Short mmCIF file of C-alpha atoms in Angstrom, two decimals:
data_model
loop_
_atom_site.label_atom_id
_atom_site.label_comp_id
_atom_site.label_asym_id
_atom_site.label_seq_id
_atom_site.Cartn_x
_atom_site.Cartn_y
_atom_site.Cartn_z
CA MET D 1 19.50 -21.64 2.17
CA ASN D 2 20.97 -21.57 5.70
CA ALA D 3 24.11 -23.51 4.85
CA PRO D 4 27.44 -21.85 5.64
CA PHE D 5 28.36 -19.28 3.07
CA SER D 6 30.62 -20.31 0.16
CA PRO D 7 31.89 -17.72 -2.31
CA ALA D 8 29.96 -17.53 -5.62
CA ALA D 9 31.77 -19.21 -8.50
CA PRO D 10 33.38 -16.57 -10.77
CA ALA D 11 31.25 -17.54 -13.70
CA ALA D 12 28.03 -17.19 -11.72
CA ARG D 13 29.16 -13.95 -10.14
CA ASP D 14 29.98 -12.58 -13.61
CA ALA D 15 26.60 -13.79 -14.98
CA LEU D 16 24.84 -11.98 -12.17
CA LEU D 17 26.83 -8.77 -12.67
CA ALA D 18 26.03 -8.89 -16.44
CA ALA D 19 22.28 -9.18 -15.64
CA LEU D 20 22.28 -6.12 -13.31
CA LYS D 21 20.88 -2.78 -14.61
CA PHE D 22 22.74 -0.05 -12.76
CA ASP D 23 21.36 3.44 -12.70
CA GLY D 24 23.07 6.48 -14.14
CA ALA D 25 25.28 6.63 -11.07
CA GLY D 26 26.29 3.04 -11.43
CA LEU D 27 24.09 1.95 -8.52
CA ILE D 28 21.36 -0.50 -7.85
CA PRO D 29 19.00 -0.60 -4.81
CA ALA D 30 19.37 -3.53 -2.45
CA ILE D 31 16.72 -4.51 0.10
CA ALA D 32 18.00 -6.41 3.13
CA GLN D 33 15.68 -8.99 4.72
CA GLN D 34 16.37 -11.08 7.79
CA HIS D 35 16.44 -14.58 6.22
CA ASP D 36 14.54 -16.49 8.92
CA THR D 37 11.98 -13.97 10.24
CA GLY D 38 11.14 -12.15 7.02
CA GLU D 39 11.76 -8.77 8.66
CA VAL D 40 12.69 -6.09 6.14
CA LEU D 41 15.67 -4.43 7.73
CA MET D 42 16.79 -1.64 5.41
CA MET D 43 17.40 -0.49 1.83
CA ALA D 44 20.70 0.70 0.60
CA TRP D 45 22.65 0.96 -2.63
CA MET D 46 25.32 -1.19 -4.22
CA ASN D 47 27.70 -0.70 -7.15
CA ALA D 48 29.33 -3.46 -9.13
CA ALA D 49 32.36 -3.64 -6.80
CA SER D 50 30.19 -3.99 -3.71
CA VAL D 51 28.09 -6.75 -5.23
CA ALA D 52 31.25 -8.63 -6.25
CA GLU D 53 32.76 -8.23 -2.88
CA THR D 54 29.59 -9.36 -1.09
CA LEU D 55 29.45 -12.55 -3.26
CA THR D 56 33.13 -13.25 -2.61
CA THR D 57 33.27 -12.58 1.19
CA GLY D 58 29.71 -13.37 2.33
CA ARG D 59 29.62 -10.13 4.29
CA VAL D 60 27.33 -7.52 2.93
CA CYS D 61 29.06 -4.49 1.42
CA TYR D 62 27.03 -1.56 0.15
CA TYR D 63 28.08 1.72 -1.50
CA SER D 64 27.67 4.83 0.57
CA ARG D 65 26.28 7.62 -1.56
CA SER D 66 27.16 10.20 1.10
CA ARG D 67 30.75 9.00 1.60
CA LYS D 68 31.18 7.93 -2.04
CA ALA D 69 32.90 4.75 -0.95
CA LEU D 70 32.34 1.12 -0.26
CA TRP D 71 30.50 0.60 3.03
CA ARG D 72 31.07 -2.69 4.68
CA LYS D 73 27.94 -2.84 6.83
CA GLY D 74 29.02 -2.88 10.51
CA GLU D 75 32.62 -1.55 9.86
CA SER D 76 31.92 1.32 12.34
CA SER D 77 29.03 -0.10 14.40
CA GLY D 78 29.89 -3.75 14.57
CA GLN D 79 26.36 -4.62 13.27
CA VAL D 80 27.46 -6.86 10.51
CA GLN D 81 25.20 -8.56 7.91
CA HIS D 82 26.16 -12.03 6.78
CA LEU D 83 24.82 -12.94 3.30
CA ILE D 84 22.49 -15.97 3.04
CA ASP D 85 21.19 -15.49 -0.46
CA LEU D 86 21.26 -12.76 -3.12
CA ARG D 87 18.31 -12.49 -5.49
CA LEU D 88 17.71 -10.37 -8.59
CA ASP D 89 14.34 -9.14 -9.78
CA CYS D 90 12.58 -9.56 -13.09
CA ASP D 91 13.82 -6.33 -14.51
CA GLY D 92 17.35 -6.72 -13.13
CA ASP D 93 17.18 -3.31 -11.37
CA THR D 94 16.71 -4.32 -7.71
CA LEU D 95 18.39 -6.80 -5.46
CA LEU D 96 16.94 -8.61 -2.46
CA LEU D 97 19.58 -9.74 0.06
CA LEU D 98 18.61 -12.45 2.54
CA VAL D 99 20.96 -11.79 5.44
CA ASP D 100 21.62 -12.66 9.03
CA GLN D 101 21.81 -9.34 10.78
CA GLN D 102 23.97 -9.16 13.81
CA GLY D 103 22.35 -6.82 16.34
CA VAL D 104 20.56 -3.95 14.80
CA ALA D 105 20.31 -2.75 11.20
CA CYS D 106 19.39 0.90 11.84
CA HIS D 107 21.83 3.63 12.86
CA THR D 108 19.18 4.76 15.38
CA GLY D 109 19.65 1.59 17.27
CA ARG D 110 16.44 0.02 16.07
CA ARG D 111 16.34 -3.45 14.62
CA ASN D 112 15.07 -2.16 11.29
CA CYS D 113 14.82 1.26 9.63
CA PHE D 114 11.10 1.26 8.91
CA TYR D 115 9.83 2.44 12.23
CA ARG D 116 7.72 5.51 11.21
CA ALA D 117 3.98 5.09 10.38
CA ILE D 118 0.68 6.75 10.58
CA ARG D 119 -1.34 5.90 13.64
CA ASP D 120 -4.60 7.71 14.22
CA ASP D 121 -3.97 11.21 12.97
CA ALA D 122 -0.24 11.49 13.32
CA LEU D 123 3.09 10.18 11.97
CA VAL D 124 4.68 8.36 14.92
CA ASN D 125 7.52 6.04 15.80
CA ILE D 126 6.28 2.44 16.08
CA ALA D 127 9.46 0.91 17.37
CA GLU D 128 11.96 1.80 20.05
CA PRO D 129 15.77 1.58 19.90
CA LEU D 130 17.24 -1.69 21.17
CA MET D 131 20.69 -0.15 21.48
CA ASP D 132 21.94 3.31 22.34
CA PRO D 133 22.95 4.88 18.96
CA GLU D 134 25.70 6.80 20.76
CA ALA D 135 27.19 3.51 21.86
CA LEU D 136 26.99 2.06 18.38
CA TYR D 137 29.40 4.59 16.86
CA ARG D 138 31.66 5.35 19.94
CA LYS D 139 33.87 2.30 19.46
CA MET M 1 -2.69 -4.03 11.42
CA ASN M 2 -5.15 -6.21 9.60
CA ALA M 3 -8.16 -4.05 10.24
CA PRO M 4 -10.15 -2.76 7.30
CA PHE M 5 -8.48 0.13 5.62
CA SER M 6 -9.51 3.60 6.56
CA PRO M 7 -8.13 6.63 4.70
CA ALA M 8 -5.33 8.53 6.52
CA ALA M 9 -6.35 11.69 8.15
CA PRO M 10 -5.33 14.67 6.09
CA ALA M 11 -3.00 15.98 8.80
CA ALA M 12 -1.26 12.63 9.08
CA ARG M 13 -0.96 12.31 5.31
CA ASP M 14 0.52 15.77 5.11
CA ALA M 15 3.00 15.08 7.88
CA LEU M 16 4.13 11.91 6.10
CA LEU M 17 4.53 13.60 2.76
CA ALA M 18 6.56 16.46 4.43
CA ALA M 19 8.83 13.79 5.95
CA LEU M 20 9.57 12.11 2.54
CA LYS M 21 12.81 12.85 0.76
CA PHE M 22 12.14 12.52 -2.94
CA ASP M 23 15.00 12.13 -5.34
CA GLY M 24 15.93 14.52 -8.08
CA ALA M 25 13.07 13.04 -10.27
CA GLY M 26 10.52 13.59 -7.48
CA LEU M 27 10.41 9.80 -6.75
CA ILE M 28 10.95 7.54 -3.71
CA PRO M 29 11.54 3.79 -3.82
CA ALA M 30 8.74 1.69 -2.22
CA ILE M 31 9.15 -1.97 -1.21
CA ALA M 32 5.99 -4.09 -1.17
CA GLN M 33 5.83 -6.83 1.31
CA GLN M 34 2.98 -9.31 1.84
CA HIS M 35 1.67 -8.34 5.25
CA ASP M 36 1.02 -11.78 6.70
CA THR M 37 3.75 -13.99 5.23
CA GLY M 38 6.64 -11.43 5.02
CA GLU M 39 7.31 -12.26 1.43
CA VAL M 40 9.01 -9.33 -0.35
CA LEU M 41 6.97 -9.02 -3.48
CA MET M 42 8.50 -6.15 -5.56
CA MET M 43 10.09 -2.74 -5.53
CA ALA M 44 8.74 0.22 -7.50
CA TRP M 45 8.69 3.99 -7.27
CA MET M 46 6.18 6.49 -5.95
CA ASN M 47 5.81 10.21 -6.34
CA ALA M 48 3.93 12.53 -3.96
CA ALA M 49 0.65 12.13 -5.84
CA SER M 50 0.85 8.35 -5.80
CA VAL M 51 1.64 8.29 -2.02
CA ALA M 52 -1.27 10.59 -1.33
CA GLU M 53 -3.65 8.57 -3.55
CA THR M 54 -2.56 5.25 -1.83
CA LEU M 55 -3.19 6.67 1.64
CA THR M 56 -6.64 7.92 0.50
CA THR M 57 -7.90 4.91 -1.42
CA GLY M 58 -6.09 2.05 0.31
CA ARG M 59 -5.18 0.62 -3.10
CA VAL M 60 -1.48 0.89 -3.94
CA CYS M 61 -0.60 3.37 -6.68
CA TYR M 62 3.00 3.66 -7.91
CA TYR M 63 4.54 5.94 -10.44
CA SER M 64 5.70 4.28 -13.68
CA ARG M 65 9.03 5.62 -14.75
CA SER M 66 8.61 4.10 -18.25
CA ARG M 67 5.12 5.40 -18.80
CA LYS M 68 5.65 8.59 -16.85
CA ALA M 69 2.24 8.28 -15.26
CA LEU M 70 0.50 7.05 -12.20
CA TRP M 71 0.40 3.26 -12.05
CA ARG M 72 -2.49 1.79 -10.13
CA LYS M 73 -1.10 -1.69 -9.48
CA GLY M 74 -3.43 -4.18 -11.11
CA GLU M 75 -5.16 -1.71 -13.42
CA SER M 76 -4.10 -3.89 -16.50
CA SER M 77 -3.45 -7.17 -14.87
CA GLY M 78 -6.11 -7.26 -12.19
CA GLN M 79 -3.41 -8.12 -9.63
CA VAL M 80 -4.28 -5.45 -7.10
CA GLN M 81 -2.43 -4.54 -3.96
CA HIS M 82 -4.47 -3.48 -0.96
CA LEU M 83 -2.61 -1.34 1.60
CA ILE M 84 -2.32 -2.64 5.12
CA ASP M 85 0.29 -0.24 6.45
CA LEU M 86 2.83 2.25 5.02
CA ARG M 87 6.11 2.72 6.83
CA LEU M 88 8.86 5.30 6.39
CA ASP M 89 12.52 4.67 7.05
CA CYS M 90 14.93 6.54 9.32
CA ASP M 91 16.29 8.71 6.56
CA GLY M 92 12.94 9.35 4.94
CA ASP M 93 14.09 8.11 1.53
CA THR M 94 12.47 4.72 1.35
CA LEU M 95 8.97 3.33 1.93
CA LEU M 96 7.88 -0.09 3.07
CA LEU M 97 4.34 -1.00 2.00
CA LEU M 98 2.69 -3.84 3.93
CA VAL M 99 0.06 -5.07 1.38
CA ASP M 100 -2.38 -7.78 0.65
CA GLN M 101 -1.44 -8.86 -2.89
CA GLN M 102 -4.24 -10.33 -4.97
CA GLY M 103 -2.81 -13.08 -7.17
CA VAL M 104 0.74 -12.45 -8.30
CA ALA M 105 2.95 -9.32 -8.03
CA CYS M 106 5.25 -10.00 -10.97
CA HIS M 107 4.46 -9.31 -14.61
CA THR M 108 6.08 -12.67 -15.40
CA GLY M 109 3.21 -14.42 -13.48
CA ARG M 110 5.36 -15.24 -10.49
CA ARG M 111 4.24 -14.42 -7.01
CA ASN M 112 7.19 -12.07 -6.43
CA CYS M 113 9.79 -10.44 -8.64
CA PHE M 114 12.91 -11.77 -6.93
CA TYR M 115 13.15 -15.16 -8.63
CA ARG M 116 16.75 -15.10 -9.98
CA ALA M 117 19.68 -16.30 -7.84
CA ILE M 118 22.98 -18.07 -8.03
CA ARG M 119 22.82 -21.80 -7.49
CA ASP M 120 25.99 -23.85 -7.91
CA ASP M 121 27.81 -22.07 -10.72
CA ALA M 122 25.00 -20.38 -12.58
CA LEU M 123 22.34 -17.72 -12.39
CA VAL M 124 19.00 -19.52 -12.45
CA ASN M 125 15.27 -19.06 -11.89
CA ILE M 126 14.28 -20.31 -8.49
CA ALA M 127 10.53 -19.85 -8.89
CA GLU M 128 8.04 -20.67 -11.56
CA PRO M 129 5.14 -18.62 -12.86
CA LEU M 130 1.84 -19.24 -11.16
CA MET M 131 -0.10 -17.57 -13.96
CA ASP M 132 0.39 -17.27 -17.68
CA PRO M 133 1.79 -13.80 -18.25
CA GLU M 134 0.03 -13.66 -21.59
CA ALA M 135 -3.30 -14.15 -19.79
CA LEU M 136 -2.42 -11.41 -17.27
CA TYR M 137 -2.38 -8.70 -19.85
CA ARG M 138 -4.91 -9.99 -22.37
CA LYS M 139 -7.97 -8.78 -20.55
#
């Protein structure tokens, strides 16, 4: 699955879109996983247009619920996700994106977003930023 | 993180619950990942009670949106998930559960739920059931 990206055939893209069960807001959750290490990077939301664009360009595009607009991952931060494979679950209501993450996935500068956990008797950060979050969004 | 499970301290459990951002239905998405292989097994939903129970018992409990009830994973199928670690993302609106999955995670008898993908010009199944789904729910 590590071959260079080629756009999905229109028939396959349409078959996939027809199999998706979007929620009442027209969205579906998408889990991004680094394709070679298995690291779960983040979870975000997609709409039909962002799924179609991602399958066409090979660059992951989400839907930002706060901005109510397509969100081409990395468009502000430069931390782009290249699509390796897109998988659909049994119920058709969740996507798993195998990606190649450039730099860091998290807006805090951490490699992945899941850095808070219980250790001993407290909720703590278990990973440190690899990049300065100020620098990520200054450009 | 592979030590035997011990229940979360009440203070830590309460700190985690206070950091969670549940949606309008009182739910939060939870990604289950096999702790040692990195395989993403499934995505389901939790409410506050299911998070608290999971942190207390060490056995993963979701909330079933269709049954509108707590769903102790494996209660019908026997395919239990033991909690290894529970992580919260930067925004507090998604959980990542590192688990030890007994048997198969998917109700179709497949190890994980993400078995549909585009190959060539079609949407196809890329994994086969390891168990007969009829047998899973007959007991």
